[in-house]
PDB file of C-alpha atoms in Angstrom:
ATOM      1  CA  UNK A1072      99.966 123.643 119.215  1.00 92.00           C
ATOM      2  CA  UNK A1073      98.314 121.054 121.532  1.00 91.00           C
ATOM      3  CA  UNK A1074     101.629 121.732 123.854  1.00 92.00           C
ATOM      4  CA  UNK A1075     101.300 125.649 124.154  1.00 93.00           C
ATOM      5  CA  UNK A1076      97.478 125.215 125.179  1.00 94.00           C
ATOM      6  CA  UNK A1077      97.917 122.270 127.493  1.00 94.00           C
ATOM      7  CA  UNK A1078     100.989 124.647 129.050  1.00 93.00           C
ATOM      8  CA  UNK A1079      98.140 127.790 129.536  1.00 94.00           C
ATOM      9  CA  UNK A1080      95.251 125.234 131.140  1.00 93.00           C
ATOM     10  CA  UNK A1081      98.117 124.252 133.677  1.00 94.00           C
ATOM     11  CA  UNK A1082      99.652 127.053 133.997  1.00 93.00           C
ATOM     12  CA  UNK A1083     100.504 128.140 137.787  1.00 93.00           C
ATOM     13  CA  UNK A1084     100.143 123.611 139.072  1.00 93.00           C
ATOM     14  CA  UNK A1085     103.952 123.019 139.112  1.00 89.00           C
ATOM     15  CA  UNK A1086     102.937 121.092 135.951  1.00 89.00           C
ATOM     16  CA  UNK A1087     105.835 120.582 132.953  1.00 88.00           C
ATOM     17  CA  UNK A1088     104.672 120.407 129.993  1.00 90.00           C
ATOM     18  CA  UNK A1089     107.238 119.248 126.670  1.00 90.00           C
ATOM     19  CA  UNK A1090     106.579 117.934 123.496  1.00 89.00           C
ATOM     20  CA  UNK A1091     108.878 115.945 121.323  1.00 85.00           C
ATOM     21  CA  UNK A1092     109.859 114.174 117.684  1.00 76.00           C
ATOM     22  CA  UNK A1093     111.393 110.860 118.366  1.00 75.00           C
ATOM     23  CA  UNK A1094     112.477 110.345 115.428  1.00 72.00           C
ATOM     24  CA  UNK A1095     112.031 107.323 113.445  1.00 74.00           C
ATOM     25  CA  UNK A1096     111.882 104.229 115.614  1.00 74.00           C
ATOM     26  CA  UNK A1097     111.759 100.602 114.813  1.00 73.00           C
ATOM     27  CA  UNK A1098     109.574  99.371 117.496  1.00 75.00           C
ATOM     28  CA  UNK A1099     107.139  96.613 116.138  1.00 73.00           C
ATOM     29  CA  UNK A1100     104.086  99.029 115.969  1.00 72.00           C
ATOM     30  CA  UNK A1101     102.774  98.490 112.285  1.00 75.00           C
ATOM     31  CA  UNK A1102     104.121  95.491 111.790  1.00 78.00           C
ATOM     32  CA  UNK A1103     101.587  93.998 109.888  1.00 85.00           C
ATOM     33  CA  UNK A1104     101.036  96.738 107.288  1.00 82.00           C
ATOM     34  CA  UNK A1105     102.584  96.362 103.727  1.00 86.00           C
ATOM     35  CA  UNK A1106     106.575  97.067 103.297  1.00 85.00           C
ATOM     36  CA  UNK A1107     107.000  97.608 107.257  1.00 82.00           C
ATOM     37  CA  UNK A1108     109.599  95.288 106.976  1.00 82.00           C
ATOM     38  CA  UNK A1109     111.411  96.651 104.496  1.00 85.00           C
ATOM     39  CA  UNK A1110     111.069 100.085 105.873  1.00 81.00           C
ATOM     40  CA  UNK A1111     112.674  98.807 109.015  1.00 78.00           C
ATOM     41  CA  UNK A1112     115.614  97.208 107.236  1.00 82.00           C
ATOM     42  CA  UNK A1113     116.458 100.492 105.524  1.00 82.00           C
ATOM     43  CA  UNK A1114     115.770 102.805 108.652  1.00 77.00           C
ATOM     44  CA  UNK A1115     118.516  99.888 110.322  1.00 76.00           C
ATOM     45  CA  UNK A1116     120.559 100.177 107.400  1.00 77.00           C
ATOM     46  CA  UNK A1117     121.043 103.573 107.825  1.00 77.00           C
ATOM     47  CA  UNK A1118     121.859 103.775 111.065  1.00 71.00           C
ATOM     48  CA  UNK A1119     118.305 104.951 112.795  1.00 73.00           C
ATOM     49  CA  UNK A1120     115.177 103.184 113.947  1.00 72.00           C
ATOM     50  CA  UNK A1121     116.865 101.680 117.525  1.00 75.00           C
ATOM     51  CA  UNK A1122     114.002 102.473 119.813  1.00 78.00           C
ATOM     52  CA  UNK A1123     116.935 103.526 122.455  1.00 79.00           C
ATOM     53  CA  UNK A1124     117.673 106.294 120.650  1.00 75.00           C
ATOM     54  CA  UNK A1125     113.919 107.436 120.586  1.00 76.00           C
ATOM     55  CA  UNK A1126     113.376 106.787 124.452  1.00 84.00           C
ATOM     56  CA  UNK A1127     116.668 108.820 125.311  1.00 85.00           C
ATOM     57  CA  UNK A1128     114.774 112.026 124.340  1.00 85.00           C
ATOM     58  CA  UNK A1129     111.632 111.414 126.890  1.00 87.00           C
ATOM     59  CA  UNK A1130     114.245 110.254 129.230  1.00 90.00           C
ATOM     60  CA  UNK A1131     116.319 113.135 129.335  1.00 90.00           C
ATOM     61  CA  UNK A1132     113.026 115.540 128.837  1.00 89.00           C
ATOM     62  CA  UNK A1133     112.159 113.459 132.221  1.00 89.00           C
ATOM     63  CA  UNK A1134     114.969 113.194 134.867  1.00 92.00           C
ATOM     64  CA  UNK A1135     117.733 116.267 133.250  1.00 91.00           C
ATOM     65  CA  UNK A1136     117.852 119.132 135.515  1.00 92.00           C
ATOM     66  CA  UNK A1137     119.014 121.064 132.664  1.00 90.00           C
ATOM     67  CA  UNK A1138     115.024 120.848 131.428  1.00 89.00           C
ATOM     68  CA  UNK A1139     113.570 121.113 134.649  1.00 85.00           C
ATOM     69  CA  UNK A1140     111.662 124.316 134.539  1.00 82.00           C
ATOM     70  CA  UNK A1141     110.858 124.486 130.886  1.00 88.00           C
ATOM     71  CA  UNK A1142     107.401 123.551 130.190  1.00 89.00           C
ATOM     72  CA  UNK A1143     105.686 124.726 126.541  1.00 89.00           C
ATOM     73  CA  UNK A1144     108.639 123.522 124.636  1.00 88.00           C
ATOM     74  CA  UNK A1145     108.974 120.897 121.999  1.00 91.00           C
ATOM     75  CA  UNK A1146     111.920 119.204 121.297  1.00 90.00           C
ATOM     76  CA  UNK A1147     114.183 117.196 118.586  1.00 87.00           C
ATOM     77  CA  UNK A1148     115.012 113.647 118.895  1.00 81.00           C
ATOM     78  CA  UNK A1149     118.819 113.739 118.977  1.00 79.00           C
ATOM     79  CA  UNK A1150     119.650 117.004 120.181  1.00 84.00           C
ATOM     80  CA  UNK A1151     117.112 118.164 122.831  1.00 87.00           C
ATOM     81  CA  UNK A1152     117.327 121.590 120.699  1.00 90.00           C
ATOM     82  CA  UNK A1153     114.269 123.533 120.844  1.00 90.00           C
ATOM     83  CA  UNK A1154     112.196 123.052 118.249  1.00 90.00           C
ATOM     84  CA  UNK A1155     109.829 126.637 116.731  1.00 89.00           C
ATOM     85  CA  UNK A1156     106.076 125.955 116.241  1.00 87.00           C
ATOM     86  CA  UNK A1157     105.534 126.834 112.345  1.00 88.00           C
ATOM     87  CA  UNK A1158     104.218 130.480 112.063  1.00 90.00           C
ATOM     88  CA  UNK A1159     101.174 129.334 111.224  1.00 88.00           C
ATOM     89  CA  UNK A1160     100.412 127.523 114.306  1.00 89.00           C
ATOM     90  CA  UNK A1161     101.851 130.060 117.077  1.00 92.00           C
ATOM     91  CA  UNK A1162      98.719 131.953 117.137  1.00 94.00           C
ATOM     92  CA  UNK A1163      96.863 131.507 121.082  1.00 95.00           C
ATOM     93  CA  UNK A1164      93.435 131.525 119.452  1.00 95.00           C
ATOM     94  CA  UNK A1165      94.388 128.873 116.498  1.00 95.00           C
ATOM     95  CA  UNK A1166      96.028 126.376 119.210  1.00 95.00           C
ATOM     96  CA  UNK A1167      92.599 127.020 121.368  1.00 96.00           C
ATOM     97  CA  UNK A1168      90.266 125.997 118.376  1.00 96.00           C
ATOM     98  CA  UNK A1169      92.244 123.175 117.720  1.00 94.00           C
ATOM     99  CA  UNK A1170      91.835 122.011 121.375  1.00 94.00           C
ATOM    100  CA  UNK A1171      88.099 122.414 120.989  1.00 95.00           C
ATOM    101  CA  UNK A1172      87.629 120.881 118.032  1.00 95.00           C
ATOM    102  CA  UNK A1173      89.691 118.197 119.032  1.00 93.00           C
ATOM    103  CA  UNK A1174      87.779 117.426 122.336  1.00 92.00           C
ATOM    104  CA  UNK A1175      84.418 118.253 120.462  1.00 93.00           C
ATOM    105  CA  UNK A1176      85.212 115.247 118.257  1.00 92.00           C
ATOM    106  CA  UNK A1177      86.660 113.144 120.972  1.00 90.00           C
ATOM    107  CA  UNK A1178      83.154 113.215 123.212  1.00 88.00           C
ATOM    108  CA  UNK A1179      81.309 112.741 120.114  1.00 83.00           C
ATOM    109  CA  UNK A1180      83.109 110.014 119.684  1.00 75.00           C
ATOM    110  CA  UNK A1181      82.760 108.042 122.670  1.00 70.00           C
ATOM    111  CA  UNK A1182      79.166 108.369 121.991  1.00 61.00           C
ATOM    112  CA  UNK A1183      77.190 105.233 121.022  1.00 64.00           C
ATOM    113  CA  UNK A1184      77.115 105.456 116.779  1.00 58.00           C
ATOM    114  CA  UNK A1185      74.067 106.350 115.464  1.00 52.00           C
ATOM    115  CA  UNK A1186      72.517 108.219 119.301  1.00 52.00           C
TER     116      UNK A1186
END
């Protein structure tokens, strides 16, 4: 949702604009939370969770000519398919409230707690 609107407010700059799903990556982040480590032994054990594998999407997304006009888009992990926005979020005027809201809470936010 965040994609489609970012993709309409640069709409017309030569701007690309993608989104993607990694997948699941083993990279560290959350290391210190309960069963991490044994999360990251499974996703290993399994054959997934090599950061690599997560990079070569935003690589590809990046320097492939074969993506190189395609802005709005989101895309999966391992085959650089398109991926469809649930129903429920392809409405213009949902993704637009949810950029609102969003920045609404972000500048409240940054303001001092309790002003």
């Amino acid at each position: 949702m965040f994609t489609q609107e970012l993709c309409r407010q640069v709409d017309g700059t030569g701007v690309a604009v993608t989104c993607l799903c990694p997948g699941f990556n083993a990279t560290g982040l959350g290391c210190e939370l309960p069963l991490a480590g044994a999360l990251e032994k499974a996703l290993t054990g399994v054959g997934t969770g090599n950061p690599r594998h997560g990079a070569d999407i935003i690589v590809r997304l990046a320097t492939d000519p074969a993506f190189a006009g395609i802005t709005g888009g989101s895309f999966a992990a391992k085959t650089a398919e398109p991926l469809e926005c649930p129903e429920t979020g392809r409405a213009e005027s949902a993704q637009r409230t949810l950029w609102s809201v969003t920045a609404q809470l972000l500048r409240d936010e940054r303001l001092p707690h309790g002003a």
